[in-house]
PDB file of N, CA and C and ligand atoms in Angstrom:
ATOM      1  N   MET T 639     -12.458 -26.836 116.524  1.00 77.00           N
ATOM      2  CA  MET T 639     -12.887 -28.076 117.172  1.00 77.00           C
ATOM      3  C   MET T 639     -14.405 -28.130 117.313  1.00 77.00           C
ATOM      4  N   TYR T 640     -14.962 -27.181 118.058  1.00 82.00           N
ATOM      5  CA  TYR T 640     -16.412 -27.151 118.263  1.00 82.00           C
ATOM      6  C   TYR T 640     -16.917 -25.744 117.994  1.00 82.00           C
ATOM      7  N   PRO T 641     -17.050 -25.359 116.733  1.00 84.00           N
ATOM      8  CA  PRO T 641     -17.484 -23.988 116.431  1.00 84.00           C
ATOM      9  C   PRO T 641     -18.867 -23.670 116.968  1.00 84.00           C
ATOM     10  N   GLN T 642     -19.675 -24.707 117.249  1.00 93.00           N
ATOM     11  CA  GLN T 642     -21.017 -24.473 117.776  1.00 93.00           C
ATOM     12  C   GLN T 642     -21.023 -24.296 119.290  1.00 93.00           C
ATOM     13  N   SER T 643     -19.855 -24.488 119.935  1.00 96.00           N
ATOM     14  CA  SER T 643     -19.761 -24.350 121.387  1.00 96.00           C
ATOM     15  C   SER T 643     -19.512 -22.899 121.773  1.00 96.00           C
ATOM     16  N   LEU T 644     -20.094 -22.454 122.899  1.00 97.00           N
ATOM     17  CA  LEU T 644     -19.836 -21.105 123.407  1.00 97.00           C
ATOM     18  C   LEU T 644     -18.346 -20.905 123.668  1.00 97.00           C
ATOM     19  N   CYS T 645     -17.672 -21.962 124.121  1.00 97.00           N
ATOM     20  CA  CYS T 645     -16.245 -21.843 124.423  1.00 97.00           C
ATOM     21  C   CYS T 645     -15.447 -21.360 123.208  1.00 97.00           C
ATOM     22  N   HIS T 646     -15.923 -21.687 122.040  1.00 95.00           N
ATOM     23  CA  HIS T 646     -15.201 -21.331 120.807  1.00 95.00           C
ATOM     24  C   HIS T 646     -14.921 -19.836 120.724  1.00 95.00           C
ATOM     25  N   THR T 647     -15.856 -19.014 121.193  1.00 96.00           N
ATOM     26  CA  THR T 647     -15.687 -17.558 121.095  1.00 96.00           C
ATOM     27  C   THR T 647     -15.578 -16.906 122.475  1.00 96.00           C
ATOM     28  N   CYS T 648     -15.246 -17.696 123.483  1.00 97.00           N
ATOM     29  CA  CYS T 648     -15.188 -17.167 124.853  1.00 97.00           C
ATOM     30  C   CYS T 648     -13.764 -16.747 125.205  1.00 97.00           C
ATOM     31  N   ARG T 649     -13.653 -15.599 125.863  1.00 97.00           N
ATOM     32  CA  ARG T 649     -12.329 -15.102 126.233  1.00 97.00           C
ATOM     33  C   ARG T 649     -11.668 -15.940 127.325  1.00 97.00           C
ATOM     34  N   HIS T 650     -12.419 -16.792 128.004  1.00 97.00           N
ATOM     35  CA  HIS T 650     -11.856 -17.611 129.080  1.00 97.00           C
ATOM     36  C   HIS T 650     -11.276 -18.923 128.573  1.00 97.00           C
ATOM     37  N   ARG T 651     -11.468 -19.220 127.321  1.00 97.00           N
ATOM     38  CA  ARG T 651     -10.979 -20.497 126.779  1.00 97.00           C
ATOM     39  C   ARG T 651      -9.470 -20.443 126.553  1.00 97.00           C
ATOM     40  N   ARG T 652      -8.805 -21.532 126.977  1.00 97.00           N
ATOM     41  CA  ARG T 652      -7.377 -21.713 126.691  1.00 97.00           C
ATOM     42  C   ARG T 652      -7.213 -23.025 125.943  1.00 97.00           C
ATOM     43  N   GLU T 653      -6.397 -23.004 124.925  1.00 96.00           N
ATOM     44  CA  GLU T 653      -6.183 -24.226 124.151  1.00 96.00           C
ATOM     45  C   GLU T 653      -4.949 -24.946 124.688  1.00 96.00           C
ATOM     46  N   ILE T 654      -5.126 -26.225 125.050  1.00 95.00           N
ATOM     47  CA  ILE T 654      -4.051 -27.030 125.622  1.00 95.00           C
ATOM     48  C   ILE T 654      -3.764 -28.183 124.666  1.00 95.00           C
ATOM     49  N   ARG T 655      -2.501 -28.346 124.317  1.00 95.00           N
ATOM     50  CA  ARG T 655      -2.116 -29.442 123.419  1.00 95.00           C
ATOM     51  C   ARG T 655      -1.215 -30.400 124.196  1.00 95.00           C
ATOM     52  N   ASN T 656      -1.530 -31.698 124.163  1.00 94.00           N
ATOM     53  CA  ASN T 656      -0.689 -32.646 124.886  1.00 94.00           C
ATOM     54  C   ASN T 656       0.410 -33.187 123.962  1.00 94.00           C
ATOM     55  N   ALA T 657       1.271 -34.028 124.547  1.00 96.00           N
ATOM     56  CA  ALA T 657       2.438 -34.528 123.815  1.00 96.00           C
ATOM     57  C   ALA T 657       2.056 -35.370 122.608  1.00 96.00           C
ATOM     58  N   ARG T 658       0.844 -35.926 122.632  1.00 96.00           N
ATOM     59  CA  ARG T 658       0.405 -36.750 121.499  1.00 96.00           C
ATOM     60  C   ARG T 658      -0.300 -35.940 120.421  1.00 96.00           C
ATOM     61  N   GLY T 659      -0.372 -34.627 120.624  1.00 95.00           N
ATOM     62  CA  GLY T 659      -0.945 -33.762 119.597  1.00 95.00           C
ATOM     63  C   GLY T 659      -2.439 -33.534 119.729  1.00 95.00           C
ATOM     64  N   SER T 660      -3.053 -34.084 120.781  1.00 92.00           N
ATOM     65  CA  SER T 660      -4.483 -33.831 121.002  1.00 92.00           C
ATOM     66  C   SER T 660      -4.666 -32.445 121.608  1.00 92.00           C
ATOM     67  N   THR T 661      -5.763 -31.803 121.253  1.00 91.00           N
ATOM     68  CA  THR T 661      -6.035 -30.455 121.741  1.00 91.00           C
ATOM     69  C   THR T 661      -7.262 -30.478 122.643  1.00 91.00           C
ATOM     70  N   PHE T 662      -7.163 -29.768 123.772  1.00 93.00           N
ATOM     71  CA  PHE T 662      -8.260 -29.666 124.722  1.00 93.00           C
ATOM     72  C   PHE T 662      -8.535 -28.200 125.002  1.00 93.00           C
ATOM     73  N   TRP T 663      -9.764 -27.901 125.376  1.00 96.00           N
ATOM     74  CA  TRP T 663     -10.110 -26.545 125.757  1.00 96.00           C
ATOM     75  C   TRP T 663     -10.231 -26.476 127.271  1.00 96.00           C
ATOM     76  N   LEU T 664      -9.428 -25.626 127.873  1.00 98.00           N
ATOM     77  CA  LEU T 664      -9.450 -25.417 129.316  1.00 98.00           C
ATOM     78  C   LEU T 664     -10.235 -24.143 129.598  1.00 98.00           C
ATOM     79  N   CYS T 665     -11.091 -24.210 130.607  1.00 98.00           N
ATOM     80  CA  CYS T 665     -11.849 -23.028 131.005  1.00 98.00           C
ATOM     81  C   CYS T 665     -11.039 -22.268 132.058  1.00 98.00           C
ATOM     82  N   GLY T 666     -10.620 -21.062 131.742  1.00 98.00           N
ATOM     83  CA  GLY T 666      -9.826 -20.253 132.653  1.00 98.00           C
ATOM     84  C   GLY T 666     -10.560 -19.901 133.929  1.00 98.00           C
ATOM     85  N   LEU T 667     -11.880 -19.860 133.894  1.00 98.00           N
ATOM     86  CA  LEU T 667     -12.647 -19.544 135.108  1.00 98.00           C
ATOM     87  C   LEU T 667     -12.536 -20.649 136.149  1.00 98.00           C
ATOM     88  N   SER T 668     -12.183 -21.862 135.728  1.00 98.00           N
ATOM     89  CA  SER T 668     -12.098 -22.985 136.668  1.00 98.00           C
ATOM     90  C   SER T 668     -11.017 -22.755 137.718  1.00 98.00           C
ATOM     91  N   ARG T 669     -10.037 -21.910 137.421  1.00 97.00           N
ATOM     92  CA  ARG T 669      -8.956 -21.653 138.380  1.00 97.00           C
ATOM     93  C   ARG T 669      -9.444 -20.865 139.589  1.00 97.00           C
ATOM     94  N   GLU T 670     -10.462 -20.040 139.388  1.00 96.00           N
ATOM     95  CA  GLU T 670     -10.947 -19.200 140.488  1.00 96.00           C
ATOM     96  C   GLU T 670     -12.333 -19.579 140.969  1.00 96.00           C
ATOM     97  N   ASN T 671     -13.030 -20.420 140.206  1.00 97.00           N
ATOM     98  CA  ASN T 671     -14.396 -20.770 140.578  1.00 97.00           C
ATOM     99  C   ASN T 671     -14.643 -22.265 140.317  1.00 97.00           C
ATOM    100  N   PRO T 672     -14.812 -23.057 141.403  1.00 96.00           N
ATOM    101  CA  PRO T 672     -14.985 -24.503 141.239  1.00 96.00           C
ATOM    102  C   PRO T 672     -16.288 -24.895 140.539  1.00 96.00           C
ATOM    103  N   ALA T 673     -17.172 -23.929 140.330  1.00 96.00           N
ATOM    104  CA  ALA T 673     -18.419 -24.224 139.616  1.00 96.00           C
ATOM    105  C   ALA T 673     -18.158 -24.512 138.134  1.00 96.00           C
ATOM    106  N   TYR T 674     -16.963 -24.120 137.673  1.00 98.00           N
ATOM    107  CA  TYR T 674     -16.632 -24.328 136.260  1.00 98.00           C
ATOM    108  C   TYR T 674     -15.673 -25.496 136.121  1.00 98.00           C
ATOM    109  N   GLU T 675     -15.979 -26.391 135.196  1.00 97.00           N
ATOM    110  CA  GLU T 675     -15.118 -27.545 134.926  1.00 97.00           C
ATOM    111  C   GLU T 675     -13.812 -27.074 134.290  1.00 97.00           C
ATOM    112  N   LYS T 676     -12.706 -27.718 134.666  1.00 97.00           N
ATOM    113  CA  LYS T 676     -11.420 -27.365 134.059  1.00 97.00           C
ATOM    114  C   LYS T 676     -11.467 -27.645 132.559  1.00 97.00           C
ATOM    115  N   TYR T 677     -11.984 -28.815 132.204  1.00 96.00           N
ATOM    116  CA  TYR T 677     -12.132 -29.176 130.797  1.00 96.00           C
ATOM    117  C   TYR T 677     -13.613 -29.463 130.549  1.00 96.00           C
ATOM    118  N   PRO T 678     -14.398 -28.440 130.244  1.00 97.00           N
ATOM    119  CA  PRO T 678     -15.846 -28.641 130.099  1.00 97.00           C
ATOM    120  C   PRO T 678     -16.180 -29.575 128.941  1.00 97.00           C
ATOM    121  N   LEU T 679     -17.190 -30.407 129.184  1.00 96.00           N
ATOM    122  CA  LEU T 679     -17.671 -31.318 128.154  1.00 96.00           C
ATOM    123  C   LEU T 679     -18.186 -30.481 126.981  1.00 96.00           C
ATOM    124  N   GLN T 680     -17.693 -30.777 125.812  1.00 95.00           N
ATOM    125  CA  GLN T 680     -18.078 -30.023 124.613  1.00 95.00           C
ATOM    126  C   GLN T 680     -19.177 -30.736 123.837  1.00 95.00           C
ATOM    127  N   PRO T 681     -20.031 -29.978 123.157  1.00 96.00           N
ATOM    128  CA  PRO T 681     -20.065 -28.522 123.101  1.00 96.00           C
ATOM    129  C   PRO T 681     -20.838 -27.918 124.271  1.00 96.00           C
ATOM    130  N   VAL T 682     -20.379 -26.749 124.733  1.00 97.00           N
ATOM    131  CA  VAL T 682     -21.077 -26.003 125.783  1.00 97.00           C
ATOM    132  C   VAL T 682     -22.106 -25.104 125.101  1.00 97.00           C
ATOM    133  N   ARG T 683     -23.363 -25.240 125.496  1.00 97.00           N
ATOM    134  CA  ARG T 683     -24.434 -24.469 124.841  1.00 97.00           C
ATOM    135  C   ARG T 683     -24.962 -23.337 125.728  1.00 97.00           C
ATOM    136  N   VAL T 684     -24.837 -23.508 127.046  1.00 97.00           N
ATOM    137  CA  VAL T 684     -25.280 -22.481 127.992  1.00 97.00           C
ATOM    138  C   VAL T 684     -24.191 -22.340 129.042  1.00 97.00           C
ATOM    139  N   CYS T 685     -23.784 -21.103 129.336  1.00 98.00           N
ATOM    140  CA  CYS T 685     -22.750 -20.892 130.352  1.00 98.00           C
ATOM    141  C   CYS T 685     -22.867 -19.478 130.885  1.00 98.00           C
ATOM    142  N   ASN T 686     -23.009 -19.360 132.207  1.00 97.00           N
ATOM    143  CA  ASN T 686     -23.118 -18.034 132.822  1.00 97.00           C
ATOM    144  C   ASN T 686     -21.807 -17.266 132.796  1.00 97.00           C
ATOM    145  N   GLY T 687     -20.699 -17.963 132.619  1.00 97.00           N
ATOM    146  CA  GLY T 687     -19.401 -17.292 132.619  1.00 97.00           C
ATOM    147  C   GLY T 687     -18.963 -16.806 131.252  1.00 97.00           C
ATOM    148  N   TYR T 688     -19.739 -17.109 130.244  1.00 97.00           N
ATOM    149  CA  TYR T 688     -19.342 -16.765 128.874  1.00 97.00           C
ATOM    150  C   TYR T 688     -19.115 -15.269 128.701  1.00 97.00           C
ATOM    151  N   GLN T 689     -17.983 -14.929 128.112  1.00 96.00           N
ATOM    152  CA  GLN T 689     -17.710 -13.553 127.697  1.00 96.00           C
ATOM    153  C   GLN T 689     -17.070 -13.622 126.319  1.00 96.00           C
ATOM    154  N   SER T 690     -17.693 -12.979 125.384  1.00 96.00           N
ATOM    155  CA  SER T 690     -17.216 -13.035 124.011  1.00 96.00           C
ATOM    156  C   SER T 690     -15.843 -12.387 123.869  1.00 96.00           C
ATOM    157  N   VAL T 691     -15.009 -12.972 123.031  1.00 94.00           N
ATOM    158  CA  VAL T 691     -13.725 -12.334 122.711  1.00 94.00           C
ATOM    159  C   VAL T 691     -13.965 -11.055 121.925  1.00 94.00           C
ATOM    160  N   ASP T 692     -15.125 -10.988 121.285  1.00 86.00           N
ATOM    161  CA  ASP T 692     -15.533  -9.792 120.553  1.00 86.00           C
ATOM    162  C   ASP T 692     -16.274  -8.885 121.531  1.00 86.00           C
ATOM    163  N   LYS T 693     -15.634  -7.803 121.952  1.00 69.00           N
ATOM    164  CA  LYS T 693     -16.200  -6.945 123.000  1.00 69.00           C
ATOM    165  C   LYS T 693     -17.486  -6.236 122.561  1.00 69.00           C
ATOM    166  N   THR T 694     -17.813  -6.288 121.269  1.00 59.00           N
ATOM    167  CA  THR T 694     -19.036  -5.656 120.812  1.00 59.00           C
ATOM    168  C   THR T 694     -20.240  -6.548 121.058  1.00 59.00           C
ATOM    169  N   ARG T 695     -19.977  -7.825 121.455  1.00 56.00           N
ATOM    170  CA  ARG T 695     -21.073  -8.760 121.701  1.00 56.00           C
ATOM    171  C   ARG T 695     -21.229  -8.976 123.195  1.00 56.00           C
ATOM    172  N   GLY T 696     -22.465  -9.279 123.642  1.00 53.00           N
ATOM    173  CA  GLY T 696     -22.736  -9.458 125.059  1.00 53.00           C
ATOM    174  C   GLY T 696     -22.684 -10.905 125.476  1.00 53.00           C
ATOM    175  N   LYS T 697     -23.066 -11.164 126.725  1.00 54.00           N
ATOM    176  CA  LYS T 697     -23.097 -12.507 127.269  1.00 54.00           C
ATOM    177  C   LYS T 697     -24.100 -13.374 126.531  1.00 54.00           C
ATOM    178  N   ASN T 698     -23.709 -14.618 126.294  1.00 53.00           N
ATOM    179  CA  ASN T 698     -24.572 -15.642 125.695  1.00 53.00           C
ATOM    180  C   ASN T 698     -25.129 -15.236 124.322  1.00 53.00           C
ATOM    181  N   GLU T 699     -24.437 -14.373 123.624  1.00 52.00           N
ATOM    182  CA  GLU T 699     -24.847 -14.055 122.246  1.00 52.00           C
ATOM    183  C   GLU T 699     -24.197 -15.028 121.314  1.00 52.00           C
TER     184      GLU T 699
HETATM  185  S1  LIG F 846     -16.648 -19.589 130.784  1.00 95.15           S
HETATM  186 FE1  LIG F 846     -18.071 -21.066 129.876  1.00 95.15          FE
HETATM  187  S2  LIG F 846     -18.031 -20.633 127.706  1.00 95.15           S
HETATM  188 FE2  LIG F 846     -16.223 -19.687 128.605  1.00 95.15          FE
HETATM  189  S3  LIG F 846     -14.578 -21.184 128.393  1.00 95.15           S
HETATM  190 FE3  LIG F 846     -15.514 -21.482 130.398  1.00 95.15          FE
HETATM  191  S4  LIG F 846     -17.070 -23.056 130.069  1.00 95.15           S
HETATM  192 FE4  LIG F 846     -16.525 -22.251 128.057  1.00 95.15          FE
END
């Protein structure tokens, strides 16, 4: 969807598909921290909560 977005490679991203087949990205951090939008406006370019799914990479890489 948005390969240029941080959410694309973030371990907190959840993919949600509705009945009409549209796909949305839900930020898992929103459940525990109201500072994070449930469905962040894409593309996300800066995010303090970002954690790469690739554990060899650091924050905001
Ligand atoms: S923590 Fe940031 S980068 Fe990760 S899914 Fe949430 S909004 Fe996207």
